[in-house]
Amino acid sequence: MTSIGEALVTQLAERGVDTVFGIPGVHTVELYRGLAASGIRHVTPRHEQGAGFMADGYARVSGKPGVAFVITGPGLTNTLTPMAQARADSIPMLVVSGVNRLSSLGKGLGCLHELPNQHAMVSTVALVSTQVRQSDDLSSALTKAFLPFSSGRPGPTHVEVPLDVAGGDYVKTSVTAETGHHTSLDPDQVSRAVKALEAAKAPVILAGGGSVAAAELVRDLAERLDAPVVQTVNARGVMFDHPLGVPASPSLRAVRDLIEGADMVLAVGTELGPTDYDMYATGSMARMQGLIRIDCCSEQIGRHPAEIGLQGDARAVLDVLIADLRRKNSSTGAGADRAAQTRTAAFEELGPEYRSQVQILDAMRIAASGAVMVGDSTQPIYAGNLYYDHDRAGGWFNAATGYGALGYAIPAAIGAAIADPGARVICIAGDGGAQFSLPEIMAAVDEKLPIIFVVWNNHGYREIATSMQDVGVTVVGCDPTPPNFEATALSFGIPHQKCGTDPQAVATAVTACADITGPCMIEIEAPVFTPS
């Protein structure tokens, strides 16, 4: 007889799941019973937080939901941080957990890994949290968990299976499939949007993470409208090296001036969130005249005043707009000139230190073209989020926006490498952030993944120390001693190189990693902060 745990694994495989990130425990043994024969690859992180971040990185690169298996209680609470990051960035992630026996739930009996109400706790973060209480619940629970991945705004979902239920007999039942609420575009709204696009003399397009899968359509529309395209952090690469591309943060004054000078703004797949649009916490963002929003979520469209809201997948909506647009290839060069002026001013606005760090990122990109760059909250990533042009749409992402979880980069890079085995993955973490998840590198060793782990070593939390000093707070707690990364790499059994901050030296180090089949580490010796 097939157990419910085995049936769950079988149904995940039937839904296209090919990889699961998880740490087995006594509360998930029954989930693992059918895993070996399922064809699903299992990757073992060193911490459940790593499992969640790996699932996140996998989802961003593959476009499929990342799946994590975690135990009851601490396993699940360890995964809440990655779930929150996934929710902030609209990343499809399924977390499958155990939970104590049905008869013990909510009774405070002191069972192993007990929480007062695990299901309710996860429901505050997950888009959907379901509990499988009997065989009949399994298929419908998975259907509910997968529904947000194909309908509306994606994010993390959760299925929990009690210990006594997971080992029970599974009896197949017929389940009525749930379908999402699919909305048709309002023809009047489309007509209004097309007229506004055709009439615009100085339009600007704002591209968010939701535009990545429609990158070629964004470029097509931009060229037809002669419109500069401002790319948020998660949209970098959509307009790589394009005359109309503005790979710079809309928090910069130069970019705000471009947006405010537009007579029509089209926002595609961007939530207009402050970590992109008000990074300096001024309490405001650029004024947007004639704003048209394209978003898969009606609630998101309603969160900011807009002239026109078009709900739907960016690719589908842009297809309709372009088909109806009579204005074609109308470039006068004015849009490219506006974009070029903005790029120049935005780069100057960074200041010398951040400009030098962007030059390091450029050197890495040239040395490893088409790479996926995954980042943590560290200085080169902050610089790149302000200004950096990547050569792969969706190939630049990090945890320095949205939820902002430290320790993200190393495990997320592992998930990214598994999602695209043919890609070189570059993981950029500071010495402080790397210590949140340094042991996860051993998962990359186990899986023989070609990841370059770049550690920006400035011996502390320099960005935080600078922020404290800038507001007159005595710098405390910002100088944790980093490990000897060369010795650490040796203990991992991976090659290690050390270099300074010269872009050519960094490029040489990256190039030297090209023939290495597994992971390696480059340590960049950065200037150490000394409080004044």
Short mmCIF file of C-alpha atoms in Angstrom, two decimals, residues 17-521:
data_model
loop_
_atom_site.label_atom_id
_atom_site.label_comp_id
_atom_site.label_asym_id
_atom_site.label_seq_id
_atom_site.Cartn_x
_atom_site.Cartn_y
_atom_site.Cartn_z
CA VAL A 17 9.01 19.15 -9.47
CA ASP A 18 12.51 17.84 -10.22
CA THR A 19 14.46 19.10 -7.18
CA VAL A 20 13.78 19.25 -3.45
CA PHE A 21 16.00 21.05 -0.92
CA GLY A 22 15.78 19.62 2.56
CA ILE A 23 17.29 18.13 5.69
CA PRO A 24 15.64 14.84 6.67
CA GLY A 25 14.55 14.39 10.25
CA VAL A 26 12.39 12.06 12.30
CA HIS A 27 9.39 14.25 11.53
CA THR A 28 9.81 13.94 7.76
CA VAL A 29 10.94 10.32 7.38
CA GLU A 30 7.68 9.35 5.71
CA LEU A 31 8.12 12.08 3.09
CA TYR A 32 11.46 10.53 2.18
CA ARG A 33 10.10 6.99 1.82
CA GLY A 34 9.24 7.50 -1.84
CA LEU A 35 11.87 10.09 -2.73
CA ALA A 36 14.65 7.79 -3.92
CA ALA A 37 12.43 6.12 -6.54
CA SER A 38 10.67 9.31 -7.63
CA GLY A 39 13.38 10.74 -9.89
CA ILE A 40 13.37 13.96 -7.85
CA ARG A 41 16.84 15.24 -7.01
CA HIS A 42 17.43 15.87 -3.32
CA VAL A 43 19.93 18.53 -2.22
CA THR A 44 20.97 18.66 1.43
CA PRO A 45 21.71 22.12 2.87
CA ARG A 46 23.35 22.58 6.26
CA HIS A 47 20.48 24.60 7.77
CA GLU A 48 16.80 24.88 6.95
CA GLN A 49 17.22 28.58 6.19
CA GLY A 50 19.62 27.43 3.49
CA ALA A 51 16.95 25.10 2.11
CA GLY A 52 14.55 28.01 1.71
CA PHE A 53 17.10 30.32 0.10
CA MET A 54 18.19 27.53 -2.25
CA ALA A 55 14.57 27.07 -3.28
CA ASP A 56 14.36 30.83 -3.89
CA GLY A 57 17.46 30.93 -6.12
CA TYR A 58 16.27 27.84 -7.99
CA ALA A 59 12.87 29.43 -8.66
CA ARG A 60 14.32 32.72 -9.91
CA VAL A 61 16.51 31.02 -12.51
CA SER A 62 14.27 28.09 -13.52
CA GLY A 63 10.94 29.92 -13.47
CA LYS A 64 9.50 26.92 -11.61
CA PRO A 65 8.55 26.79 -7.93
CA GLY A 66 11.39 25.94 -5.58
CA VAL A 67 10.49 23.20 -3.10
CA ALA A 68 11.83 22.66 0.43
CA PHE A 69 11.22 19.77 2.86
CA VAL A 70 11.64 20.74 6.52
CA ILE A 71 10.81 19.24 9.89
CA THR A 72 8.21 20.36 12.39
CA GLY A 73 8.89 23.34 14.69
CA PRO A 74 12.46 24.64 14.42
CA GLY A 75 12.86 23.36 10.87
CA LEU A 76 9.88 25.40 9.80
CA THR A 77 10.69 28.50 11.86
CA ASN A 78 14.19 28.44 10.35
CA THR A 79 12.52 28.57 6.93
CA LEU A 80 10.24 31.52 7.70
CA THR A 81 12.94 34.05 6.79
CA PRO A 82 13.40 32.68 3.25
CA MET A 83 9.61 32.51 2.91
CA ALA A 84 9.38 36.19 3.85
CA GLN A 85 12.06 37.08 1.30
CA ALA A 86 10.16 35.09 -1.34
CA ARG A 87 6.94 36.86 -0.49
CA ALA A 88 8.60 40.29 -0.74
CA ASP A 89 10.01 39.44 -4.19
CA SER A 90 7.03 37.38 -5.50
CA ILE A 91 9.07 34.17 -5.81
CA PRO A 92 7.17 30.85 -6.16
CA MET A 93 8.22 28.59 -3.28
CA LEU A 94 6.56 25.53 -1.72
CA VAL A 95 7.56 24.49 1.79
CA VAL A 96 6.42 21.03 2.88
CA SER A 97 6.76 20.39 6.59
CA GLY A 98 5.82 17.87 9.18
CA VAL A 99 3.78 18.68 12.27
CA ASN A 100 3.08 16.73 15.45
CA ARG A 101 0.40 14.07 15.70
CA LEU A 102 -3.13 15.31 15.10
CA SER A 103 -4.28 14.31 18.56
CA SER A 104 -1.60 16.50 20.21
CA LEU A 105 -2.06 19.71 18.25
CA GLY A 106 -2.90 22.78 20.31
CA LYS A 107 -2.84 20.94 23.64
CA GLY A 108 0.55 22.12 24.97
CA LEU A 109 1.70 18.60 25.89
CA GLY A 110 5.38 19.39 25.51
CA CYS A 111 5.89 17.23 22.43
CA LEU A 112 9.17 17.41 20.53
CA HIS A 113 9.30 20.50 18.24
CA GLU A 114 5.89 21.63 19.45
CA LEU A 115 4.50 25.07 18.59
CA PRO A 116 1.26 26.53 19.95
CA ASN A 117 -0.21 26.68 16.44
CA GLN A 118 2.26 26.01 13.65
CA HIS A 119 -0.36 26.26 10.90
CA ALA A 120 -1.54 29.72 12.06
CA MET A 121 2.03 30.97 12.45
CA VAL A 122 2.99 30.07 8.86
CA SER A 123 -0.26 31.52 7.54
CA THR A 124 0.99 35.00 8.45
CA VAL A 125 3.78 34.67 5.85
CA ALA A 126 2.60 32.12 3.29
CA LEU A 127 0.07 32.99 0.61
CA VAL A 128 -1.53 29.61 1.29
CA SER A 129 -0.99 27.21 4.20
CA THR A 130 -2.85 23.90 4.15
CA GLN A 131 -2.89 20.90 6.48
CA VAL A 132 -3.33 17.32 5.33
CA ARG A 133 -5.48 15.63 7.96
CA GLN A 134 -6.48 12.55 5.95
CA SER A 135 -5.88 10.88 2.61
CA ASP A 136 -8.67 12.81 0.91
CA ASP A 137 -6.96 16.13 1.72
CA LEU A 138 -3.68 15.51 -0.10
CA SER A 139 -4.48 16.32 -3.72
CA SER A 140 -6.61 19.33 -2.88
CA ALA A 141 -3.92 20.66 -0.51
CA LEU A 142 -1.31 20.49 -3.25
CA THR A 143 -3.69 22.06 -5.75
CA LYS A 144 -4.26 25.00 -3.40
CA ALA A 145 -0.52 25.30 -2.77
CA PHE A 146 0.35 25.36 -6.49
CA LEU A 147 -2.47 27.69 -7.54
CA PRO A 148 -0.67 30.98 -6.71
CA PHE A 149 2.24 29.94 -8.93
CA SER A 150 0.09 30.21 -12.05
CA SER A 151 -2.59 32.70 -11.04
CA GLY A 152 -1.92 36.20 -9.81
CA ARG A 153 1.10 37.27 -7.81
CA PRO A 154 3.28 34.29 -6.79
CA GLY A 155 4.99 33.80 -3.44
CA PRO A 156 5.59 31.14 -0.77
CA THR A 157 3.03 28.46 0.05
CA HIS A 158 3.01 25.72 2.68
CA VAL A 159 1.68 22.21 3.17
CA GLU A 160 2.01 20.47 6.54
CA VAL A 161 1.51 16.76 7.15
CA PRO A 162 1.05 15.44 10.71
CA LEU A 163 3.34 12.59 11.77
CA ASP A 164 0.56 10.05 12.07
CA VAL A 165 -1.01 11.09 8.78
CA ALA A 166 2.18 10.91 6.68
CA GLY A 167 2.58 7.19 7.31
CA GLY A 168 -1.10 6.38 6.80
CA ASP A 169 -2.47 4.56 3.75
CA TYR A 170 -3.21 6.67 0.73
CA VAL A 171 -6.47 6.02 -1.08
CA LYS A 172 -6.70 7.75 -4.41
CA THR A 173 -9.70 10.03 -4.77
CA SER A 174 -10.97 12.17 -7.59
CA VAL A 175 -10.43 15.86 -7.00
CA THR A 176 -12.06 18.75 -8.77
CA ALA A 177 -9.25 20.93 -10.01
CA GLU A 178 -9.21 24.49 -8.73
CA THR A 179 -8.54 27.17 -11.26
CA GLY A 180 -7.37 30.67 -10.66
CA HIS A 181 -9.42 33.77 -11.23
CA HIS A 182 -8.39 34.74 -14.74
CA THR A 183 -9.41 38.21 -15.80
CA SER A 184 -9.76 39.38 -19.37
CA LEU A 185 -8.30 42.72 -20.27
CA ASP A 186 -10.88 45.47 -20.42
CA PRO A 187 -10.97 46.60 -24.10
CA ASP A 188 -11.75 50.18 -23.04
CA GLN A 189 -8.72 50.26 -20.73
CA VAL A 190 -6.53 48.80 -23.46
CA SER A 191 -7.80 51.38 -25.93
CA ARG A 192 -7.12 54.19 -23.45
CA ALA A 193 -3.62 52.84 -22.81
CA VAL A 194 -2.81 52.59 -26.52
CA LYS A 195 -4.02 56.14 -27.15
CA ALA A 196 -1.92 57.42 -24.25
CA LEU A 197 1.16 55.59 -25.54
CA GLU A 198 0.67 56.94 -29.05
CA ALA A 199 0.15 60.49 -27.83
CA ALA A 200 3.15 60.59 -25.49
CA LYS A 201 5.95 62.94 -26.55
CA ALA A 202 8.42 62.02 -23.81
CA PRO A 203 7.43 58.62 -22.35
CA VAL A 204 9.40 56.56 -19.81
CA ILE A 205 9.02 52.85 -19.07
CA LEU A 206 9.66 51.46 -15.58
CA ALA A 207 10.59 47.75 -15.75
CA GLY A 208 10.34 45.59 -12.64
CA GLY A 209 11.04 41.95 -11.92
CA GLY A 210 7.70 41.01 -13.47
CA SER A 211 8.99 42.17 -16.87
CA VAL A 212 11.94 39.76 -17.08
CA ALA A 213 10.04 36.99 -18.89
CA ALA A 214 8.86 39.59 -21.42
CA ALA A 215 12.24 41.25 -21.98
CA GLU A 216 12.09 41.20 -25.78
CA LEU A 217 8.61 42.77 -25.72
CA VAL A 218 9.79 45.53 -23.39
CA ARG A 219 12.61 46.29 -25.84
CA ASP A 220 10.21 46.22 -28.80
CA LEU A 221 7.78 48.62 -27.13
CA ALA A 222 10.58 50.93 -25.98
CA GLU A 223 11.92 51.19 -29.52
CA ARG A 224 8.46 51.90 -30.92
CA LEU A 225 7.88 54.64 -28.35
CA ASP A 226 11.46 55.94 -28.27
CA ALA A 227 11.14 55.57 -24.49
CA PRO A 228 13.99 55.21 -21.96
CA VAL A 229 13.57 52.11 -19.78
CA VAL A 230 14.47 52.40 -16.10
CA GLN A 231 15.24 48.93 -14.72
CA THR A 232 14.73 48.14 -11.06
CA VAL A 233 17.11 45.74 -9.31
CA ASN A 234 15.25 42.58 -10.37
CA ALA A 235 14.89 43.78 -13.97
CA ARG A 236 18.56 44.36 -14.72
CA GLY A 237 19.51 42.75 -18.02
CA VAL A 238 16.17 43.45 -19.69
CA MET A 239 17.80 46.27 -21.70
CA PHE A 240 21.48 45.30 -21.56
CA ASP A 241 23.73 47.70 -23.44
CA HIS A 242 20.72 49.24 -25.20
CA PRO A 243 20.68 52.96 -26.09
CA LEU A 244 17.30 53.28 -24.34
CA GLY A 245 18.38 51.36 -21.23
CA VAL A 246 18.78 53.07 -17.84
CA PRO A 247 20.20 50.41 -15.49
CA ALA A 248 20.01 52.69 -12.48
CA SER A 249 17.92 53.01 -9.36
CA PRO A 250 14.86 55.25 -9.48
CA SER A 251 16.01 56.45 -6.06
CA LEU A 252 18.82 58.45 -7.70
CA ARG A 253 18.09 62.12 -8.35
CA ALA A 254 19.09 61.85 -12.01
CA VAL A 255 16.65 59.00 -12.59
CA ARG A 256 13.90 60.76 -10.67
CA ASP A 257 14.40 63.79 -12.90
CA LEU A 258 13.98 61.57 -15.98
CA ILE A 259 10.76 60.08 -14.60
CA GLU A 260 9.34 63.43 -13.52
CA GLY A 261 10.16 64.91 -16.94
CA ALA A 262 8.06 62.27 -18.71
CA ASP A 263 4.58 63.09 -19.98
CA MET A 264 3.58 59.41 -19.63
CA VAL A 265 4.99 56.65 -17.42
CA LEU A 266 4.36 52.96 -18.12
CA ALA A 267 5.20 50.68 -15.14
CA VAL A 268 5.57 47.01 -16.09
CA GLY A 269 5.70 44.36 -13.35
CA THR A 270 6.98 46.61 -10.59
CA GLU A 271 5.39 47.16 -7.18
CA LEU A 272 6.88 50.66 -6.90
CA GLY A 273 8.34 49.67 -3.53
CA PRO A 274 10.58 51.94 -1.45
CA THR A 275 13.64 49.66 -1.55
CA ASP A 276 13.80 50.46 -5.27
CA TYR A 277 12.10 53.84 -5.54
CA ASP A 278 13.03 55.47 -2.21
CA MET A 279 16.24 53.77 -1.13
CA TYR A 280 17.32 56.84 0.82
CA ALA A 281 14.07 56.88 2.85
CA THR A 282 13.02 60.39 1.88
CA GLY A 283 9.36 59.47 2.26
CA SER A 284 8.60 60.17 -1.37
CA MET A 285 9.23 58.87 -4.86
CA ALA A 286 9.34 60.45 -8.29
CA ARG A 287 6.06 61.98 -9.50
CA MET A 288 4.66 59.95 -12.37
CA GLN A 289 2.48 61.75 -14.88
CA GLY A 290 -0.13 59.71 -16.76
CA LEU A 291 0.86 56.51 -14.95
CA ILE A 292 -0.18 53.23 -16.63
CA ARG A 293 0.43 50.09 -14.58
CA ILE A 294 0.73 46.51 -15.81
CA ASP A 295 0.69 43.96 -13.00
CA CYS A 296 -0.61 40.44 -12.46
CA CYS A 297 -2.18 41.50 -9.13
CA SER A 298 -5.22 43.76 -8.92
CA GLU A 299 -4.45 44.63 -5.29
CA GLN A 300 -0.98 45.77 -6.29
CA ILE A 301 -2.36 47.99 -9.05
CA GLY A 302 -4.64 49.66 -6.51
CA ARG A 303 -1.85 50.51 -4.07
CA HIS A 304 -0.67 53.55 -6.05
CA PRO A 305 -2.80 56.07 -7.93
CA ALA A 306 -2.69 55.30 -11.65
CA GLU A 307 -4.50 56.66 -14.69
CA ILE A 308 -4.91 53.17 -16.16
CA GLY A 309 -4.45 49.71 -14.61
CA LEU A 310 -4.02 46.63 -16.80
CA GLN A 311 -4.14 43.41 -14.83
CA GLY A 312 -2.39 40.41 -16.31
CA ASP A 313 0.89 38.72 -17.11
CA ALA A 314 3.35 41.24 -18.53
CA ARG A 315 3.97 39.22 -21.69
CA ALA A 316 0.27 38.83 -22.45
CA VAL A 317 -0.54 42.49 -21.84
CA LEU A 318 2.44 43.82 -23.80
CA ASP A 319 1.53 41.52 -26.70
CA VAL A 320 -1.91 43.13 -26.86
CA LEU A 321 -0.60 46.68 -26.57
CA ILE A 322 2.04 46.20 -29.25
CA ALA A 323 -0.47 44.57 -31.62
CA ASP A 324 -2.82 47.56 -31.28
CA LEU A 325 -0.14 50.21 -31.38
CA ARG A 326 -0.03 52.08 -34.70
CA ARG A 327 3.06 54.05 -33.73
CA LYS A 328 5.99 51.92 -34.96
CA ASN A 329 9.71 52.53 -34.99
CA SER A 330 9.13 56.20 -34.35
CA SER A 331 12.57 56.85 -32.92
CA THR A 332 13.79 60.40 -33.26
CA GLY A 333 16.80 59.79 -31.08
CA ALA A 334 15.40 61.97 -28.32
CA GLY A 335 14.68 58.97 -26.09
CA ALA A 336 18.19 57.62 -26.49
CA ASP A 337 19.59 61.07 -25.72
CA ARG A 338 17.49 61.31 -22.54
CA ALA A 339 18.62 57.82 -21.52
CA ALA A 340 22.29 58.59 -22.17
CA GLN A 341 22.16 61.83 -20.20
CA THR A 342 20.50 60.02 -17.30
CA ARG A 343 23.06 57.20 -17.33
CA THR A 344 25.94 59.69 -17.20
CA ALA A 345 24.40 61.77 -14.42
CA ALA A 346 23.36 58.73 -12.40
CA PHE A 347 26.85 57.22 -12.56
CA GLU A 348 28.41 60.48 -11.43
CA GLU A 349 25.90 60.68 -8.58
CA LEU A 350 27.25 57.43 -7.10
CA GLY A 351 30.47 59.00 -5.88
CA PRO A 352 34.01 57.63 -6.38
CA GLU A 353 33.81 54.64 -4.01
CA TYR A 354 30.62 53.17 -5.46
CA ARG A 355 31.77 53.92 -9.02
CA SER A 356 34.92 51.87 -8.40
CA GLN A 357 32.80 48.98 -7.11
CA VAL A 358 30.57 49.12 -10.20
CA GLN A 359 33.72 48.88 -12.30
CA ILE A 360 34.59 45.69 -10.42
CA LEU A 361 31.14 44.28 -11.24
CA ASP A 362 31.63 45.23 -14.89
CA ALA A 363 34.97 43.41 -14.89
CA MET A 364 33.34 40.29 -13.46
CA ARG A 365 30.58 40.39 -16.07
CA ILE A 366 33.06 40.70 -18.94
CA ALA A 367 35.23 37.89 -17.55
CA ALA A 368 32.23 35.56 -17.12
CA SER A 369 29.69 36.64 -19.72
CA GLY A 370 26.15 35.35 -19.26
CA ALA A 371 26.77 34.48 -15.61
CA VAL A 372 24.11 34.62 -12.93
CA MET A 373 25.20 37.06 -10.21
CA VAL A 374 23.62 36.45 -6.81
CA GLY A 375 24.28 38.90 -4.00
CA ASP A 376 23.95 39.50 -0.31
CA SER A 377 23.76 42.83 1.48
CA THR A 378 27.30 44.04 0.91
CA GLN A 379 28.97 47.12 -0.56
CA PRO A 380 29.43 46.02 -4.21
CA ILE A 381 25.80 44.86 -4.26
CA TYR A 382 24.58 48.18 -2.87
CA ALA A 383 26.61 49.91 -5.57
CA GLY A 384 25.28 47.62 -8.28
CA ASN A 385 21.70 48.05 -7.16
CA LEU A 386 22.17 51.78 -7.64
CA TYR A 387 23.84 51.40 -11.04
CA TYR A 388 24.86 48.28 -12.94
CA ASP A 389 24.02 46.84 -16.36
CA HIS A 390 23.91 43.03 -16.48
CA ASP A 391 24.05 40.92 -19.65
CA ARG A 392 21.39 38.37 -18.70
CA ALA A 393 17.76 39.24 -17.96
CA GLY A 394 16.96 37.95 -14.50
CA GLY A 395 20.63 37.15 -13.94
CA TRP A 396 21.21 39.84 -11.28
CA PHE A 397 19.35 39.38 -8.01
CA ASN A 398 20.09 39.76 -4.32
CA ALA A 399 18.59 40.17 -0.87
CA ALA A 400 19.48 43.83 -0.42
CA THR A 401 15.97 44.87 -1.51
CA GLY A 402 12.53 43.79 -0.33
CA TYR A 403 12.79 41.80 2.89
CA GLY A 404 16.57 42.23 3.01
CA ALA A 405 17.70 38.97 4.64
CA LEU A 406 21.42 38.54 5.30
CA GLY A 407 22.88 35.13 4.55
CA TYR A 408 20.89 34.86 1.33
CA ALA A 409 23.58 34.82 -1.34
CA ILE A 410 25.47 31.57 -0.72
CA PRO A 411 22.46 29.21 -0.61
CA ALA A 412 20.53 31.15 -3.30
CA ALA A 413 23.54 30.80 -5.61
CA ILE A 414 23.45 27.05 -5.04
CA GLY A 415 19.78 26.93 -6.04
CA ALA A 416 20.55 29.04 -9.12
CA ALA A 417 23.37 26.72 -10.20
CA ILE A 418 21.14 23.67 -9.90
CA ALA A 419 18.42 25.39 -11.94
CA ASP A 420 20.83 26.13 -14.81
CA PRO A 421 23.69 23.61 -14.86
CA GLY A 422 25.23 25.25 -17.92
CA ALA A 423 25.61 28.68 -16.35
CA ARG A 424 28.50 30.07 -14.38
CA VAL A 425 27.18 31.46 -11.10
CA ILE A 426 28.97 34.23 -9.20
CA CYS A 427 27.98 34.68 -5.56
CA ILE A 428 28.94 38.01 -3.97
CA ALA A 429 28.84 38.24 -0.18
CA GLY A 430 30.54 40.36 2.43
CA ASP A 431 32.66 38.79 5.14
CA GLY A 432 29.89 39.55 7.65
CA GLY A 433 26.97 38.24 5.60
CA ALA A 434 28.95 35.19 4.47
CA GLN A 435 29.24 34.06 8.09
CA PHE A 436 25.45 33.73 8.26
CA SER A 437 25.50 30.81 5.84
CA LEU A 438 29.14 29.88 5.17
CA PRO A 439 28.64 26.13 5.83
CA GLU A 440 26.24 25.93 2.85
CA ILE A 441 29.28 26.02 0.56
CA MET A 442 29.67 22.33 1.41
CA ALA A 443 26.37 21.66 -0.38
CA ALA A 444 27.97 23.18 -3.50
CA VAL A 445 30.94 20.85 -2.95
CA ASP A 446 28.63 17.84 -2.62
CA GLU A 447 26.80 18.77 -5.84
CA LYS A 448 30.00 19.77 -7.71
CA LEU A 449 28.50 23.11 -8.72
CA PRO A 450 30.57 25.66 -10.73
CA ILE A 451 30.01 28.59 -8.39
CA ILE A 452 32.53 31.34 -7.79
CA PHE A 453 32.05 32.49 -4.19
CA VAL A 454 33.35 36.05 -4.04
CA VAL A 455 33.90 37.36 -0.50
CA TRP A 456 34.20 41.13 -0.15
CA ASN A 457 36.32 41.21 3.00
CA ASN A 458 36.41 44.59 4.71
CA HIS A 459 36.60 43.00 8.18
CA GLY A 460 33.22 44.03 9.48
CA TYR A 461 29.87 45.63 8.77
CA ARG A 462 31.26 48.73 7.06
CA GLU A 463 27.96 49.96 5.61
CA ILE A 464 26.32 49.83 9.06
CA ALA A 465 29.32 51.43 10.74
CA THR A 466 29.24 54.29 8.24
CA SER A 467 25.50 54.76 8.82
CA MET A 468 26.00 54.91 12.58
CA GLN A 469 28.82 57.41 12.28
CA ASP A 470 26.86 59.59 9.83
CA VAL A 471 24.11 60.15 12.40
CA GLY A 472 26.44 60.66 15.35
CA VAL A 473 26.07 57.21 16.95
CA THR A 474 29.21 55.67 18.45
CA VAL A 475 30.11 52.68 16.30
CA VAL A 476 29.52 49.49 18.30
CA GLY A 477 29.24 45.87 17.19
CA CYS A 478 30.35 46.39 13.59
CA ASP A 479 33.74 44.70 13.67
CA PRO A 480 33.15 40.94 14.04
CA THR A 481 36.39 39.14 13.28
CA PRO A 482 36.14 37.23 10.00
CA PRO A 483 37.51 33.73 9.67
CA ASN A 484 40.65 32.97 7.72
CA PHE A 485 38.88 32.47 4.39
CA GLU A 486 41.89 30.80 2.78
CA ALA A 487 41.96 28.20 5.55
CA THR A 488 38.18 27.89 5.36
CA ALA A 489 38.33 27.22 1.62
CA LEU A 490 41.03 24.63 2.27
CA SER A 491 38.77 22.92 4.81
CA PHE A 492 36.00 22.87 2.19
CA GLY A 493 38.42 21.39 -0.33
CA ILE A 494 37.97 24.21 -2.84
CA PRO A 495 40.49 26.53 -4.53
CA HIS A 496 41.04 29.98 -3.04
CA GLN A 497 42.48 33.15 -4.54
CA LYS A 498 43.03 36.52 -2.94
CA CYS A 499 43.21 39.84 -4.74
CA GLY A 500 42.74 43.56 -4.19
CA THR A 501 40.03 45.85 -5.48
CA ASP A 502 41.62 46.60 -8.84
CA PRO A 503 39.03 45.60 -11.50
CA GLN A 504 41.63 43.95 -13.71
CA ALA A 505 42.93 41.86 -10.80
CA VAL A 506 39.38 40.74 -10.04
CA ALA A 507 38.77 39.92 -13.72
CA THR A 508 41.98 37.86 -13.81
CA ALA A 509 40.86 35.91 -10.74
CA VAL A 510 37.43 35.25 -12.26
CA THR A 511 38.99 34.14 -15.56
CA ALA A 512 41.27 31.73 -13.68
CA CYS A 513 38.16 30.01 -12.30
CA ALA A 514 36.80 29.22 -15.77
CA ASP A 515 38.34 25.75 -15.97
CA ILE A 516 37.41 24.74 -12.43
CA THR A 517 34.54 22.23 -12.56
CA GLY A 518 33.37 22.72 -8.98
CA PRO A 519 33.10 25.63 -6.56
CA CYS A 520 35.93 28.01 -5.78
CA MET A 521 36.47 31.13 -3.69
#
